[in-house]
mmCIF file of C-alpha atoms in Angstrom:
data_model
loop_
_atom_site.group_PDB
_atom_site.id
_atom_site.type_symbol
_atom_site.label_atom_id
_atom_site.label_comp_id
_atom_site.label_asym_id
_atom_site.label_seq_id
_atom_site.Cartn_x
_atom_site.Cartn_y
_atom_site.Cartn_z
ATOM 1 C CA UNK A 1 -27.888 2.582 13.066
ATOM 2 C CA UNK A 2 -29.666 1.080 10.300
ATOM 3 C CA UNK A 3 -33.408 0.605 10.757
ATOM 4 C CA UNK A 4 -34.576 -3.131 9.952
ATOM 5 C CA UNK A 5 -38.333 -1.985 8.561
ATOM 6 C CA UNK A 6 -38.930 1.283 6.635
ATOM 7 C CA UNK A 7 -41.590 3.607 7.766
ATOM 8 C CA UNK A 8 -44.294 1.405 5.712
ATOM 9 C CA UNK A 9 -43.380 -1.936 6.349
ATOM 10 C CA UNK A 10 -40.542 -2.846 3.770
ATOM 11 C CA UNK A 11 -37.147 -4.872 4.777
ATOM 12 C CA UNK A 12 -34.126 -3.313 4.551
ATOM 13 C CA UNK A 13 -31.815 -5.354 1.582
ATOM 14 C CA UNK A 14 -29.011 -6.065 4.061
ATOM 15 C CA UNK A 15 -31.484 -7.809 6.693
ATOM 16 C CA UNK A 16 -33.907 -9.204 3.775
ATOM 17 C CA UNK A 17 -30.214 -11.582 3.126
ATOM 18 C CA UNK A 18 -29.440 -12.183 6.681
ATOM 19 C CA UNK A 19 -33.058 -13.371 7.273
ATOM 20 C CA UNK A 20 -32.912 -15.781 4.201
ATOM 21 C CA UNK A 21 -29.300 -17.163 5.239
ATOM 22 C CA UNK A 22 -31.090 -17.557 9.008
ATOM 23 C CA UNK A 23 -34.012 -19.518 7.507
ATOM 24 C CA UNK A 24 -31.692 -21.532 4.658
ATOM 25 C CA UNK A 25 -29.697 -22.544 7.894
ATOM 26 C CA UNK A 26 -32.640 -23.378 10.268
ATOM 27 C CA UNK A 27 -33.853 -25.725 7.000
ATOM 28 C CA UNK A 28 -30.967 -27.809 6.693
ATOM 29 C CA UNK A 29 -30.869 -28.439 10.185
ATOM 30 C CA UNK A 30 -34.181 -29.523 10.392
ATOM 31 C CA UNK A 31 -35.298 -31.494 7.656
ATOM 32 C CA UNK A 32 -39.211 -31.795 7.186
ATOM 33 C CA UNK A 33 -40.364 -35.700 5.661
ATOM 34 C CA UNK A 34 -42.046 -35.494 2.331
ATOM 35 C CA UNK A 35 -45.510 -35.548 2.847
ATOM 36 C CA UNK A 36 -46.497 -39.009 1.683
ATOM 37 C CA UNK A 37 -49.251 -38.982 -1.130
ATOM 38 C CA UNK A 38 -52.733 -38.691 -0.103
ATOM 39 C CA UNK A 39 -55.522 -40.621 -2.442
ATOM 40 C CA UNK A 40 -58.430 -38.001 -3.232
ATOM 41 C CA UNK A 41 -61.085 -37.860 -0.349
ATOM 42 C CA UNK A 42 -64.110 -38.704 -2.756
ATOM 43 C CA UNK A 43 -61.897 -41.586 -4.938
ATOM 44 C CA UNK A 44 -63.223 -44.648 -5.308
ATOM 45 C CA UNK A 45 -60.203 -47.386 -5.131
ATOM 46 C CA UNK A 46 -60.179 -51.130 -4.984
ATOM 47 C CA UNK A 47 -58.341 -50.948 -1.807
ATOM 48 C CA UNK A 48 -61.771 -49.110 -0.460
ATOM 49 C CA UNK A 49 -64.165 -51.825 -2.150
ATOM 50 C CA UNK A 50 -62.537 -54.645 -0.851
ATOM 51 C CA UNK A 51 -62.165 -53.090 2.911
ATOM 52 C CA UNK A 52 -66.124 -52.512 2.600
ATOM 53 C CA UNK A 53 -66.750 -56.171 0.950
ATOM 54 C CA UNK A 54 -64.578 -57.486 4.032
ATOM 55 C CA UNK A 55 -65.667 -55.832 6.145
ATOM 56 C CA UNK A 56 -68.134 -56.997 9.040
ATOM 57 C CA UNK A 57 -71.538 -54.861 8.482
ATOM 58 C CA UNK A 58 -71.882 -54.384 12.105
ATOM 59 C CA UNK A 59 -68.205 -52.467 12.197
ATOM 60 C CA UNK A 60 -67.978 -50.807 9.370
ATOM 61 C CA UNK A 61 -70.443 -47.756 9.788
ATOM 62 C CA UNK A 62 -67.361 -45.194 9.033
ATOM 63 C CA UNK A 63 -67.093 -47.294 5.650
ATOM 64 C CA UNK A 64 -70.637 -46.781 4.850
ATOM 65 C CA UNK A 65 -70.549 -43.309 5.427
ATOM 66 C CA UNK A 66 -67.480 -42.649 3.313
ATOM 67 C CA UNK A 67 -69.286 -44.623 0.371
ATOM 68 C CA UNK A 68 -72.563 -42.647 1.218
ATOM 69 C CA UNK A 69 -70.316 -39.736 0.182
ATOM 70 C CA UNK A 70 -68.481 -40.858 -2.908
ATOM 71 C CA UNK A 71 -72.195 -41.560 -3.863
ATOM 72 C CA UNK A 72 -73.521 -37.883 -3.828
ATOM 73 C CA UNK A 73 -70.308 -37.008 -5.071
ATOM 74 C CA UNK A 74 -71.000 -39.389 -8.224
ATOM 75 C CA UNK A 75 -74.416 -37.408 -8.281
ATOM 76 C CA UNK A 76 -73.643 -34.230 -8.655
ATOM 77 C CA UNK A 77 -70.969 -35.427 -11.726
ATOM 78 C CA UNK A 78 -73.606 -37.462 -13.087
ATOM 79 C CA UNK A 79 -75.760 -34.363 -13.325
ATOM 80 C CA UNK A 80 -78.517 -35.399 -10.826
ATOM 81 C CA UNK A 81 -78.165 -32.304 -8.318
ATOM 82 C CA UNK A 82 -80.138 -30.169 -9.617
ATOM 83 C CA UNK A 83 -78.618 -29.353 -12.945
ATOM 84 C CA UNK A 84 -78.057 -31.466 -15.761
ATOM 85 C CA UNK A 85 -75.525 -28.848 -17.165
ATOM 86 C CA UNK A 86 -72.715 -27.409 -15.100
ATOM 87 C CA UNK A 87 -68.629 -27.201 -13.608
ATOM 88 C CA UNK A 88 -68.952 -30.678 -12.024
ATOM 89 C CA UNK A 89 -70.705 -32.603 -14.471
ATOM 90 C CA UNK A 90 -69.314 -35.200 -16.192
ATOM 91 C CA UNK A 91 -71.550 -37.917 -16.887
ATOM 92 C CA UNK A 92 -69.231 -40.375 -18.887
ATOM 93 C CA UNK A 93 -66.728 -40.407 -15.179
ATOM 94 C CA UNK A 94 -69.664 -40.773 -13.494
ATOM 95 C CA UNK A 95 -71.310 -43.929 -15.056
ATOM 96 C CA UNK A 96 -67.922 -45.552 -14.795
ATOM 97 C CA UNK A 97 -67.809 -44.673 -10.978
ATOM 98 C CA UNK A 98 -71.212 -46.456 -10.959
ATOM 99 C CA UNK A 99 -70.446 -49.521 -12.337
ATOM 100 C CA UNK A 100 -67.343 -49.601 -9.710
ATOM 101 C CA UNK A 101 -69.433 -48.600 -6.615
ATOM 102 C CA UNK A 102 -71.918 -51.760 -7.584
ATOM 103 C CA UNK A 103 -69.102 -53.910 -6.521
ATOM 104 C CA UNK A 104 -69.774 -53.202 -3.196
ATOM 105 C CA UNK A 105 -72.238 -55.447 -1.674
ATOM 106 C CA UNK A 106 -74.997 -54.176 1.285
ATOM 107 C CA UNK A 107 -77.637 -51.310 1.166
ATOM 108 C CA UNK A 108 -75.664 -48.918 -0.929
ATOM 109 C CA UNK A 109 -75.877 -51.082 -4.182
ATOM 110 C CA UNK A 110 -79.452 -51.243 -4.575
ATOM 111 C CA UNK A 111 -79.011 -46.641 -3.919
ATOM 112 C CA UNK A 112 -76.082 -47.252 -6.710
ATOM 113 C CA UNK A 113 -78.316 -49.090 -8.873
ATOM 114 C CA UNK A 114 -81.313 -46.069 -8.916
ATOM 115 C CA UNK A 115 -78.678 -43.585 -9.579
ATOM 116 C CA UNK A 116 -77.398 -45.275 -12.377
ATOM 117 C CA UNK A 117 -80.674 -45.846 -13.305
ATOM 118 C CA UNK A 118 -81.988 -41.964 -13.174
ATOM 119 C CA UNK A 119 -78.906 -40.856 -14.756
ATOM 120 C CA UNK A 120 -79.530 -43.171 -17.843
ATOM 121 C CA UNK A 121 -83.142 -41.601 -17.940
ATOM 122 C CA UNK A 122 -82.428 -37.914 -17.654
ATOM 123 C CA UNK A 123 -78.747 -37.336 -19.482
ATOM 124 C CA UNK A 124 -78.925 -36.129 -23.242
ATOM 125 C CA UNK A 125 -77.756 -38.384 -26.106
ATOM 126 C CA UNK A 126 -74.255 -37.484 -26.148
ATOM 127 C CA UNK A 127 -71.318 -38.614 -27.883
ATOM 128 C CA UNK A 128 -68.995 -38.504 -25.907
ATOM 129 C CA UNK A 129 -71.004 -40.958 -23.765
ATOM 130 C CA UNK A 130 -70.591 -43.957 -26.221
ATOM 131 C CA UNK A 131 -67.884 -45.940 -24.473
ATOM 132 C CA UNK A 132 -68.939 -45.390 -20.763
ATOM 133 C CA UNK A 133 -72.608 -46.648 -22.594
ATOM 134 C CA UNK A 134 -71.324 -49.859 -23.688
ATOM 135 C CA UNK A 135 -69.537 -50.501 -20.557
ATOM 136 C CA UNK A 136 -72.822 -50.123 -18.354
ATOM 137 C CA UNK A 137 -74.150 -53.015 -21.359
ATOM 138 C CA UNK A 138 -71.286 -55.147 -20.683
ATOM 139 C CA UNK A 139 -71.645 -54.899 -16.965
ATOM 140 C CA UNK A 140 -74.929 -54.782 -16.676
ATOM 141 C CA UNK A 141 -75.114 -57.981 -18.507
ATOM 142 C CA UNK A 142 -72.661 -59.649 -16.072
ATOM 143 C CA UNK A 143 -75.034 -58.515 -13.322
ATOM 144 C CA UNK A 144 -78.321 -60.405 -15.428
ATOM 145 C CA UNK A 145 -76.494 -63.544 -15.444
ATOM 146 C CA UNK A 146 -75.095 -63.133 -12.249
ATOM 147 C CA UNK A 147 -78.585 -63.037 -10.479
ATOM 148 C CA UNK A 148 -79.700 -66.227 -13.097
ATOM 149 C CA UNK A 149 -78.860 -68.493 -11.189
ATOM 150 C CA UNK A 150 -81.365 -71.399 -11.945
ATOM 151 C CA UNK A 151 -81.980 -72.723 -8.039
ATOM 152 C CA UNK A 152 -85.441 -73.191 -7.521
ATOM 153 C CA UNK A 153 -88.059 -70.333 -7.350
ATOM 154 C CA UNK A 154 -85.760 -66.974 -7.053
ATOM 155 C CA UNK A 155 -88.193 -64.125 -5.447
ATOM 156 C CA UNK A 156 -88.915 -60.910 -7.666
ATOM 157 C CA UNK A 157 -86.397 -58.940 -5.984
ATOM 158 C CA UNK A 158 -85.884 -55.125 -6.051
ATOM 159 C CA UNK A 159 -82.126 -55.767 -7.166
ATOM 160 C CA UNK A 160 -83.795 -57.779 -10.307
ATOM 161 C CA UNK A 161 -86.614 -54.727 -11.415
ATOM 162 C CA UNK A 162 -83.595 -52.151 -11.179
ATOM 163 C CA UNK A 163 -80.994 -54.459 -13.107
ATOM 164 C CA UNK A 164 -83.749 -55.203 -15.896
ATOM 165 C CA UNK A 165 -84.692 -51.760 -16.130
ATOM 166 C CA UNK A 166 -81.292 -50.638 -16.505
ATOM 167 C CA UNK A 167 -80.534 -52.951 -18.821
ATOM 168 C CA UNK A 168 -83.520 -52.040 -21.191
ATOM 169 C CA UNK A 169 -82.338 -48.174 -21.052
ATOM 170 C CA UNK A 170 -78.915 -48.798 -21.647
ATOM 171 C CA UNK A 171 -80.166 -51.050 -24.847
ATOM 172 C CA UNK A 172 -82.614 -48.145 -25.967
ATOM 173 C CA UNK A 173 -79.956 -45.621 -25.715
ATOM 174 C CA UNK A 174 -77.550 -48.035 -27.956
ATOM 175 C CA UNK A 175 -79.865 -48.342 -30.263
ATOM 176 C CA UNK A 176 -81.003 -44.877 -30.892
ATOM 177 C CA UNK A 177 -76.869 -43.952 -31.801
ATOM 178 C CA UNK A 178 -77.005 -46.644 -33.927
ATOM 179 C CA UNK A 179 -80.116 -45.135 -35.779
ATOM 180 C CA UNK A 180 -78.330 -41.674 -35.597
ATOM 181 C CA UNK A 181 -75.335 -42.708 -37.059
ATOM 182 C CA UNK A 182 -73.132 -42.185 -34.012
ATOM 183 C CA UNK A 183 -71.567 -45.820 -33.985
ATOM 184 C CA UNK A 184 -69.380 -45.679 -37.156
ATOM 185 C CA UNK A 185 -65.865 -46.803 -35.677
ATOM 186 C CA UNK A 186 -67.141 -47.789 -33.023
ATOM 187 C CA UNK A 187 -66.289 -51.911 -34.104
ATOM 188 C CA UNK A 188 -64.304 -52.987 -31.281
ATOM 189 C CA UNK A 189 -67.291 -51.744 -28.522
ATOM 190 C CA UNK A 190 -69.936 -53.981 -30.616
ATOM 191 C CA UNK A 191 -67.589 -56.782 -30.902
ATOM 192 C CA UNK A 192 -67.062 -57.064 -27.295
ATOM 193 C CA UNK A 193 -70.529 -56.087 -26.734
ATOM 194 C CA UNK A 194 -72.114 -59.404 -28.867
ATOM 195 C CA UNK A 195 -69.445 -61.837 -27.150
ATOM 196 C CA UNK A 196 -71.323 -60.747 -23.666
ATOM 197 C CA UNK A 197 -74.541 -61.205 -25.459
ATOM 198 C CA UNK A 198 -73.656 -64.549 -26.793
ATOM 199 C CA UNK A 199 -75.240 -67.514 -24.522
ATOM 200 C CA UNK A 200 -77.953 -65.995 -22.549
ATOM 201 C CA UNK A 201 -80.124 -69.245 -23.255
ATOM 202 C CA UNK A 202 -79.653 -70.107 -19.638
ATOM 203 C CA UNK A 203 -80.839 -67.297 -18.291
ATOM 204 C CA UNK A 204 -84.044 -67.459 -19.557
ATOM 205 C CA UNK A 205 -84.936 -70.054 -17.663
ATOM 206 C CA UNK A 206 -85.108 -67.630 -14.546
ATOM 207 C CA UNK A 207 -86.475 -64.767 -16.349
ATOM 208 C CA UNK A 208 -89.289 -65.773 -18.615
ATOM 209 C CA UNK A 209 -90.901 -66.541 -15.296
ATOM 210 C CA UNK A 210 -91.838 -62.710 -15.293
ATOM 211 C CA UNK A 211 -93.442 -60.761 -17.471
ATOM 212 C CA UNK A 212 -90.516 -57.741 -17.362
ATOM 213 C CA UNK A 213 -87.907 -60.296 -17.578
ATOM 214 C CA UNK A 214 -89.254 -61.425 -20.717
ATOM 215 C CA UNK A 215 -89.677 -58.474 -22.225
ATOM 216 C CA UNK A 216 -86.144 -56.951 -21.538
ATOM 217 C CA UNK A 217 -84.385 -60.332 -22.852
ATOM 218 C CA UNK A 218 -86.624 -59.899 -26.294
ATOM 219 C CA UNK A 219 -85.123 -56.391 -25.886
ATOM 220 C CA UNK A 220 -81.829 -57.484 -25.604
ATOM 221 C CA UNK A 221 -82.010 -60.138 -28.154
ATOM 222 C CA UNK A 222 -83.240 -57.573 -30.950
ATOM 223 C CA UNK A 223 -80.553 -55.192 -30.146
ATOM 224 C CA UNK A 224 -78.159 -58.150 -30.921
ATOM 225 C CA UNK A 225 -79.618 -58.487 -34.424
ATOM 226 C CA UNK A 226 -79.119 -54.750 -34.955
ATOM 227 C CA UNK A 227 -75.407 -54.587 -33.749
ATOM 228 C CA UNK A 228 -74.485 -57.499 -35.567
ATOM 229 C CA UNK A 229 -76.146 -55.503 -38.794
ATOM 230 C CA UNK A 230 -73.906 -52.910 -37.964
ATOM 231 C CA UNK A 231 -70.557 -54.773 -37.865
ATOM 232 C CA UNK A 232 -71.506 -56.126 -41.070
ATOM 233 C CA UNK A 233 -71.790 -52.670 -42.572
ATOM 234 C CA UNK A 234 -74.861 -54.271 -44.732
ATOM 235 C CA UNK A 235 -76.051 -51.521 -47.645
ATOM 236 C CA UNK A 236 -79.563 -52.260 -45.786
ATOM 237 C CA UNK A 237 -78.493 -52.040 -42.540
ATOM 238 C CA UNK A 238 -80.351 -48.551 -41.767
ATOM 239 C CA UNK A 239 -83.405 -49.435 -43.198
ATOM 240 C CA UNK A 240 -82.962 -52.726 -41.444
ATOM 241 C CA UNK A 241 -82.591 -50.534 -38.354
ATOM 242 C CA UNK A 242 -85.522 -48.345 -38.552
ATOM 243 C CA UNK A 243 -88.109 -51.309 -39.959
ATOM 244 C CA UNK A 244 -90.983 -49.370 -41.668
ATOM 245 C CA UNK A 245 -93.538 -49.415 -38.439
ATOM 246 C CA UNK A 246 -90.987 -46.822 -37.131
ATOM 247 C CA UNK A 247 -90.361 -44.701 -40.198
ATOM 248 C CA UNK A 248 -94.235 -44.709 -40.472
ATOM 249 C CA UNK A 249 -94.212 -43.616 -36.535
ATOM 250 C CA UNK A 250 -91.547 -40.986 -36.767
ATOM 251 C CA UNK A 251 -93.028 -39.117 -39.717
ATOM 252 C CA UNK A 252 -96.514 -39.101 -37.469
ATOM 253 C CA UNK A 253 -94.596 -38.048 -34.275
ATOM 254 C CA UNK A 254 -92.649 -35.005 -36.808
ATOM 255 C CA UNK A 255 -96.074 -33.951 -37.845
ATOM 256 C CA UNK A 256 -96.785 -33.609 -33.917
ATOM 257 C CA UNK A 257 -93.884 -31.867 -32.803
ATOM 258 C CA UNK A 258 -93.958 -29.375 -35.652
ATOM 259 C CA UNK A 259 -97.376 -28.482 -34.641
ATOM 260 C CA UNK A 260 -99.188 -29.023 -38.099
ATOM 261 C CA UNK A 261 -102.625 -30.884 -37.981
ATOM 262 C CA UNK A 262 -102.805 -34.205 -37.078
ATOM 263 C CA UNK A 263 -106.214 -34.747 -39.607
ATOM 264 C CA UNK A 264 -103.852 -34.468 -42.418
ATOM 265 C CA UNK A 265 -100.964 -36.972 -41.200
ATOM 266 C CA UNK A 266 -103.419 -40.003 -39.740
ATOM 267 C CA UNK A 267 -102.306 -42.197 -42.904
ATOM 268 C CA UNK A 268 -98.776 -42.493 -40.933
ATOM 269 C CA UNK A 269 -100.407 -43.067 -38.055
ATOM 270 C CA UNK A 270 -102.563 -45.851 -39.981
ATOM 271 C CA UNK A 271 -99.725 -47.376 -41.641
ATOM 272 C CA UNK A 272 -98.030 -47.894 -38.604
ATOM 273 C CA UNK A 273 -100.387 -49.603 -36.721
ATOM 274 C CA UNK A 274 -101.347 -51.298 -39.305
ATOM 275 C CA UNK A 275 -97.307 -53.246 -39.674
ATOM 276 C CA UNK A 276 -96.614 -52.747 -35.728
ATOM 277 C CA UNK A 277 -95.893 -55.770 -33.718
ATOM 278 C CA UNK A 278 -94.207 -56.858 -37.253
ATOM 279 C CA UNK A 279 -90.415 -55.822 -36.280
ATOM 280 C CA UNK A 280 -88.161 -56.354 -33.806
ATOM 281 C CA UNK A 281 -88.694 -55.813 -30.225
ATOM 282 C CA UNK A 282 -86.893 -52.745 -29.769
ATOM 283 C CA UNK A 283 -88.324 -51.319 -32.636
ATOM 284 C CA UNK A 284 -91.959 -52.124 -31.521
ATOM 285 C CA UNK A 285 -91.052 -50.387 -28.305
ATOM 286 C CA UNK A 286 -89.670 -47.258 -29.798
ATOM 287 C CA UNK A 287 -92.974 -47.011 -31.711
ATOM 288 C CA UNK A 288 -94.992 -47.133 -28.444
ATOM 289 C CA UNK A 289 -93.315 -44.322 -26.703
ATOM 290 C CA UNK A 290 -93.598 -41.692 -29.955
ATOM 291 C CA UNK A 291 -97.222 -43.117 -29.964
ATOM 292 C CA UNK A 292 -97.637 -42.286 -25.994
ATOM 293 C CA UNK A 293 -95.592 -38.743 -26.646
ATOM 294 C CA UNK A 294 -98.490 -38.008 -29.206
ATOM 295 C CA UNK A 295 -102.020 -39.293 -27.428
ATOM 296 C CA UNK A 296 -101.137 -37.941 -23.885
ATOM 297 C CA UNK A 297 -102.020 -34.299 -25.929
ATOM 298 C CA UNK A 298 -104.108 -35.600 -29.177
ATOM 299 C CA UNK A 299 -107.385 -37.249 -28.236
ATOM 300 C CA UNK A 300 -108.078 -37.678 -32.254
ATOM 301 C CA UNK A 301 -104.793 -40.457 -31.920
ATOM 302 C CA UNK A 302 -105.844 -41.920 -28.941
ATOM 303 C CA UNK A 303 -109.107 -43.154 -30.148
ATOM 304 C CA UNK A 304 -107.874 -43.992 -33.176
ATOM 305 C CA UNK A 305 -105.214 -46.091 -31.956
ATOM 306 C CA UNK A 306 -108.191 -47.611 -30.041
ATOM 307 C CA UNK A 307 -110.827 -48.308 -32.614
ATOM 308 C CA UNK A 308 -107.975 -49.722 -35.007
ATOM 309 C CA UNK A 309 -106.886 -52.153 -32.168
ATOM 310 C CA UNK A 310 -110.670 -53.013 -31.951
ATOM 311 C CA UNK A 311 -111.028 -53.602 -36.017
ATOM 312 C CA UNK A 312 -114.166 -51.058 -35.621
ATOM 313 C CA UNK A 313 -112.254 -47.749 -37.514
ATOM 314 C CA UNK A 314 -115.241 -46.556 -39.396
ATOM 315 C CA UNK A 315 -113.322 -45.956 -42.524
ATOM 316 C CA UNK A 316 -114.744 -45.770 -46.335
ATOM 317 C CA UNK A 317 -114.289 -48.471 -48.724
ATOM 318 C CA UNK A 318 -111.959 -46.237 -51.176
ATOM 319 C CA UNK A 319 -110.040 -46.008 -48.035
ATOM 320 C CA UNK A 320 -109.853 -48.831 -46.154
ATOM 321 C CA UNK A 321 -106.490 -49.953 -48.689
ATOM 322 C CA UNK A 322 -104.899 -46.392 -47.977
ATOM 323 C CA UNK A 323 -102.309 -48.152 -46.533
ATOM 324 C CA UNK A 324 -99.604 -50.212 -48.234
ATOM 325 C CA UNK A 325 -99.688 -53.963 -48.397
ATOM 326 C CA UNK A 326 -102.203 -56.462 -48.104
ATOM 327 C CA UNK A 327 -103.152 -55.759 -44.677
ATOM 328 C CA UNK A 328 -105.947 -53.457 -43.788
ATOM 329 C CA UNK A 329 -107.728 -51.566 -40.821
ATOM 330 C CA UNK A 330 -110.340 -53.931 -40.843
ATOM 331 C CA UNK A 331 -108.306 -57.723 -40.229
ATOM 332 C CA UNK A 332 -105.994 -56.044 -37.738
ATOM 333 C CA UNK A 333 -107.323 -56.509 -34.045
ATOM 334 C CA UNK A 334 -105.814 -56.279 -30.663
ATOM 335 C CA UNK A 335 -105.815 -60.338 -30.027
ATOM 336 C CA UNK A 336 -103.486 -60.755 -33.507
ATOM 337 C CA UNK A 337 -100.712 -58.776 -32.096
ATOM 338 C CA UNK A 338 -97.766 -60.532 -30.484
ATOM 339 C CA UNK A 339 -97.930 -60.534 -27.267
ATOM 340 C CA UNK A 340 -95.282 -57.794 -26.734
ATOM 341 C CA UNK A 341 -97.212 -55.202 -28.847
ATOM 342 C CA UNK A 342 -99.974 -56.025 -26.819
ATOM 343 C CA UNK A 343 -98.718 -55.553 -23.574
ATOM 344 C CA UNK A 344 -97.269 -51.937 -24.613
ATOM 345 C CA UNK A 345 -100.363 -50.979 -26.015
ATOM 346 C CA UNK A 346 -102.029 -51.670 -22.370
ATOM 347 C CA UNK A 347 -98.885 -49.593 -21.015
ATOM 348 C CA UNK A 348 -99.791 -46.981 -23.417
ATOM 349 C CA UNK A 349 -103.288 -47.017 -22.242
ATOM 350 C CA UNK A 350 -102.163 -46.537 -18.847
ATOM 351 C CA UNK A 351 -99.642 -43.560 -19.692
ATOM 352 C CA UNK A 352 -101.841 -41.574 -20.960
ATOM 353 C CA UNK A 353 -104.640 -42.150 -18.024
ATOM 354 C CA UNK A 354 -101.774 -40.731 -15.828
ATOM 355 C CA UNK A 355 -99.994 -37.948 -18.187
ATOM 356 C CA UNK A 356 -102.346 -36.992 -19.918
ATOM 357 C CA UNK A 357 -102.526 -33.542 -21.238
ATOM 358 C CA UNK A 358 -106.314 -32.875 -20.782
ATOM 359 C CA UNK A 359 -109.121 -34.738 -18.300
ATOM 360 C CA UNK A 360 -110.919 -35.827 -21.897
ATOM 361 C CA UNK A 361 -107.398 -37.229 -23.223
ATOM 362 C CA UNK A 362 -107.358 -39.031 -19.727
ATOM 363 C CA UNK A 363 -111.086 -40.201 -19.531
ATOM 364 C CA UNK A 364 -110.757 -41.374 -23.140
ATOM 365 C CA UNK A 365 -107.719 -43.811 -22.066
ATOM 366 C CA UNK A 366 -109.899 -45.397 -19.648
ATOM 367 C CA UNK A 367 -113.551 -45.172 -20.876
ATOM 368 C CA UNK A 368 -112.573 -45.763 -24.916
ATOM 369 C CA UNK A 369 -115.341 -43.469 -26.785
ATOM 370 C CA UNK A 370 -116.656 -44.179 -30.519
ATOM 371 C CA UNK A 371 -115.208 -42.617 -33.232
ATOM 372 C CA UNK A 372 -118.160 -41.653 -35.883
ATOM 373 C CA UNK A 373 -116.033 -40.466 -38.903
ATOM 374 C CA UNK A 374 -112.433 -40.201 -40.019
ATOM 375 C CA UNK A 375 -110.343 -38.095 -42.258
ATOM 376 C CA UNK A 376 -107.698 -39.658 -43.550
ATOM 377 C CA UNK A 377 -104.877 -36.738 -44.914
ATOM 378 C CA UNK A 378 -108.058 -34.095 -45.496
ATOM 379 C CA UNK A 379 -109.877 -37.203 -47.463
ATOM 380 C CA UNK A 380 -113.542 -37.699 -45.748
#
């Protein structure tokens, strides 16, 4: 008699085959369906957006739940779990997945909007994030004109202040590849991208009845200038770019970040306020964020940047024409900006009375103090 198992658990060879022939025979004899193709459980389809569009909002709670998940999902990829670095992330799939998931209409969009919105804050200049970038600016420009729709007074909505903010990132982030070189070959995105910023006339009308709407269409507008320098591949086009306020600004904010002494850089700082307000929107605005980086820890910038907006910097004669150009400390003034530079400088103001470094950085945004003498470089 021939034992089917060995001693530790093996199959003889002759009933290993009759087993097998057994099975092959039960198979035929019982053919199983193919399994029909599932779609992922955390996938966002059209068939799934136009169910939730459709849908009645009192019946489709199982609906909302399922996009509640697709939206954490979309967080973790987008890097917004914790980690900005990791397995799951992938933050170009995940701004695409954002602009899909803002088709749906309810609740969830305005939750869809904030992500978007925190993601664009917090991810690094990458890239490999160039195309999903300029389709958030395409989109996000369908959603501008979308909600301009000139029909009496339109309220200040929460779906407006998220839209315009996103919008202005989005911009920002386009505009500081373009100054880093990253948009070379990139044609075809800025083509597409200045046909969607072609005729937003009419949507002023709606906007330039607030004060951030205003702003983020000047925004907007200067980018247009800039991309439009770029597809022309001018021989100018990066000093066109930059504007000299901002390569003033930058050499300032270097001389900050490097840790050298601020007394012996202020003729940047000087030369910058001295042209700001001068260049393009976006420009203007990049030179008010380097300018907050650097007075929420310097209080010698601060009230500079104060007693120049004033006209009262106590500087001497030899060098009051430091700077280059006709203009001067002492004819610049905070009522001869533009109106722009003089609503950032206000934001500034209140930046640094929030994140400020030290309580005399943050008393000196609020209570402005006087400013007896100034080096300029070392120079008394």
């Amino acid at each position: 008699k021939v034992r089917v198992r060995h001693k530790f658990g093996i199959i003889s060879h002759f009933h290993r085959h009759e087993l097998l022939e057994r099975m092959s025979a039960s198979a035929a004899a019982n053919p199983v369906s193919p399994r029909s193709a599932l779609p992922q459980p955390c996938e966002i389809t059209h068939e799934f957006i136009t169910a939730y569009n459709t849908t009645h909002p009192l019946d489709r709670k199982a609906l909302e739940r399922q996009a509640e998940q697709l939206l954490e999902r979309i967080k973790r990829r987008a890097g917004l779990g914790g980690k900005n670095d990791g397995n799951n992330t992938h933050i170009p799939r995940a701004w695409v997945e954002l602009c899909l998931m803002a088709r749906c209409n309810g609740p969830i969009r305005n939750q869809v909007y904030l992500t978007l919105f925190s993601s664009l804050l917090t991810s690094k200049i990458s890239v490999a994030n160039i195309p999903s970038l300029f389709l958030i600016a395409e989109t996000v420009l369908d959603w501008v004109k979308a909600l301009a729709v000139p029909e009496g007074d339109i309220p200040w909505s929460r779906e407006h202040v998220l839209i315009l903010y996103i919008a202005e990132t989005c911009f920002t982030r386009i505009f500081i590849h373009s100054v880093l070189y990253n948009l070379q070959g990139c044609d075809s995105f800025l083509m597409d991208l200045n046909w969607h910023l072609d005729n937003l006339d009419f949507i002023k009308k709606v906007y330039s009845q607030f004060l951030e709407g205003e702003m983020v269409l000047e925004h907007i507008t200067s980018i247009k200038a800039v991309t439009v320098g770029l597809i022309e591949d001018s021989k100018n086009v990066y000093k066109t770019i930059m504007g000299d306020s901002l390569m003033h600004c930058l050499e300032y904010y270097q001389s900050h970040s490097i840790g050298r002494d601020l007394n012996t850089s202020l003729s940047s700082l000087l030369s910058c306020v001295v042209v700001l307000g001068s260049d393009s929107h976006v420009i203007t605005d990049m030179c008010w964020r380097c300018l907050a980086v650097v007075c929420r820890r310097s209080l010698l910038s601060l009230q500079v940047l104060q007693t120049a907006a004033a006209a009262s910097l106590p500087l001497a004669p030899a060098q009051n024409n430091t700077t280059s150009g006709s203009n001067s400390i002492g004819v610049l003034h905070f009522r001869d900006w533009p109106w722009v530079a003089a609503v950032q400088y206000v934001r500034l103001m209140e930046d640094v009375a929030v994140h400020g470094t030290t309580s005399d950085v943050r008393r000196g945004a609020l209570v402005a103090g006087k400013l007896d003498t100034v080096k300029v470089d070392g120079v008394v």
